[in-house]
Amino acid sequence: MASAAPAIAPSPQRRSRVVTAVRTLVHGSMDLLVRAAPLVWMVLGDETAREGYEFNEGMRRDGYEVLVRTLTSKHSLRPEINPERARDVLLLLTGPQLYAQLARDLKWSREEIEEWMITSVLQQLFGIG
């Protein structure tokens, strides 16, 4: 992944744009997470299915590199976070494994998970909280 985008001084407009973008991203991911999360653990236990999962995760990783560039055009990352780390954090915080743990194991509602993901992405990547 390329080096970090030049620092962009945060402004209320930039903050608003990245908050809207992250809310849209997470909200748009929720239906997929609801369907995919229960299957991930089964797929990881099956050698044949795991190969397809790993291929799809590679595509997701590549897509999130582009997504990080889009988000950083709206607001700069926290100074200590580079684009590669931002991609990794975004993959983790919006991933099906974490969704499954929160929903199935901890009994969080879909709305609680969605709001937590939005808040966590904004705090971890942009220092907005």
Coordinates of C-alpha atoms in Angstrom, one line a residue:
M1 CA 0.0 0.0 0.0
A2 CA 1.2 3.5 -0.8
S3 CA 2.5 5.9 1.9
A4 CA 0.1 7.9 4.0
A5 CA -1.9 10.7 2.4
P6 CA -0.7 14.2 3.2
A7 CA -2.1 15.4 6.5
I8 CA -5.4 17.3 6.0
A9 CA -6.3 19.7 8.8
P10 CA -9.6 18.5 10.3
S11 CA -12.5 20.9 9.9
P12 CA -16.1 20.5 10.9
Q13 CA -17.0 19.8 7.2
R14 CA -14.2 17.1 6.9
R15 CA -15.3 15.6 10.2
S16 CA -18.9 15.5 9.0
R17 CA -18.0 13.9 5.7
V18 CA -16.0 11.1 7.2
V19 CA -18.6 10.5 9.9
T20 CA -21.2 10.2 7.2
A21 CA -19.0 7.9 5.1
V22 CA -18.2 5.6 8.0
R23 CA -21.9 5.5 9.0
T24 CA -22.9 4.6 5.4
L25 CA -20.1 1.9 5.2
V26 CA -21.1 0.2 8.4
H27 CA -24.8 0.5 7.8
G28 CA -24.5 -0.9 4.3
S29 CA -22.4 -3.8 5.7
M30 CA -24.9 -5.0 8.3
D31 CA -27.1 -7.2 6.2
L32 CA -24.1 -9.0 4.8
L33 CA -22.6 -9.4 8.3
V34 CA -25.9 -10.8 9.6
R35 CA -25.9 -13.5 6.9
A36 CA -22.1 -14.2 6.7
A37 CA -21.1 -14.1 10.3
P38 CA -22.6 -17.5 11.3
L39 CA -21.0 -19.2 8.3
V40 CA -17.4 -17.9 8.8
W41 CA -16.6 -20.2 11.7
M42 CA -17.9 -23.3 9.8
V43 CA -16.0 -22.3 6.6
L44 CA -12.7 -21.9 8.6
G45 CA -13.1 -25.5 9.8
D46 CA -13.4 -26.9 6.3
E47 CA -10.2 -27.1 4.2
T48 CA -12.0 -26.8 0.8
A49 CA -14.2 -24.0 1.9
R50 CA -11.4 -22.1 3.6
E51 CA -9.6 -21.7 0.3
G52 CA -12.6 -19.8 -1.1
Y53 CA -12.9 -17.8 2.1
E54 CA -9.2 -16.8 1.9
F55 CA -9.6 -15.7 -1.7
N56 CA -12.6 -13.5 -0.8
E57 CA -10.8 -12.1 2.2
G58 CA -7.9 -11.1 -0.1
M59 CA -10.4 -9.3 -2.3
R60 CA -11.9 -7.6 0.8
R61 CA -8.4 -6.5 1.9
D62 CA -7.7 -5.0 -1.6
G63 CA -11.0 -3.2 -1.5
Y64 CA -10.4 -1.8 1.9
E65 CA -7.1 -0.4 0.7
V66 CA -9.1 1.7 -1.8
L67 CA -11.7 2.5 0.9
V68 CA -9.0 3.8 3.2
R69 CA -7.8 6.2 0.5
T70 CA -11.3 7.4 0.0
L71 CA -11.9 7.9 3.7
T72 CA -8.6 9.8 4.1
S73 CA -9.6 12.1 1.3
K74 CA -12.3 13.2 3.7
H75 CA -10.3 13.4 6.9
S76 CA -6.7 12.5 7.9
L77 CA -5.9 9.4 9.8
R78 CA -4.6 9.7 13.4
P79 CA -0.9 10.6 13.2
E80 CA 0.3 7.3 14.5
I81 CA -1.7 5.2 12.0
N82 CA -0.5 4.5 8.5
P83 CA -2.8 3.4 5.7
E84 CA -1.9 -0.3 6.1
R85 CA -2.7 -0.3 9.8
A86 CA -5.9 1.6 9.0
R87 CA -6.9 -1.1 6.5
D88 CA -6.2 -3.8 9.1
V89 CA -8.2 -2.1 11.8
L90 CA -11.1 -1.5 9.5
L91 CA -11.0 -5.2 8.4
L92 CA -11.1 -6.3 12.0
L93 CA -13.8 -3.9 13.3
T94 CA -16.2 -4.5 10.4
G95 CA -15.5 -8.2 10.0
P96 CA -17.8 -11.2 10.3
Q97 CA -15.8 -12.8 13.1
L98 CA -16.2 -9.9 15.5
Y99 CA -19.8 -9.5 14.5
A100 CA -20.5 -13.1 15.3
Q101 CA -18.8 -12.8 18.7
L102 CA -20.8 -9.7 19.6
A103 CA -24.1 -11.0 18.3
R104 CA -24.0 -14.7 19.1
D105 CA -21.7 -14.9 22.1
L106 CA -22.4 -11.6 23.8
K107 CA -26.0 -11.2 22.7
W108 CA -25.6 -7.6 21.4
S109 CA -28.4 -6.3 19.2
R110 CA -27.8 -5.4 15.6
E111 CA -28.3 -1.8 16.4
E112 CA -25.7 -1.9 19.3
I113 CA -23.2 -3.6 17.1
E114 CA -23.7 -1.1 14.3
E115 CA -23.3 1.9 16.6
W116 CA -20.2 0.4 18.3
M117 CA -18.6 -0.3 14.9
I118 CA -19.2 3.2 13.7
T119 CA -17.8 4.7 17.0
S120 CA -14.8 2.4 17.0
V121 CA -13.8 3.0 13.4
L122 CA -14.1 6.8 13.9
Q123 CA -12.1 6.7 17.1
Q124 CA -9.4 4.2 16.0
L125 CA -8.8 5.6 12.5
F126 CA -9.5 9.3 12.8
G127 CA -9.5 10.1 16.5
I128 CA -13.1 11.3 16.3
G129 CA -15.1 10.4 19.4

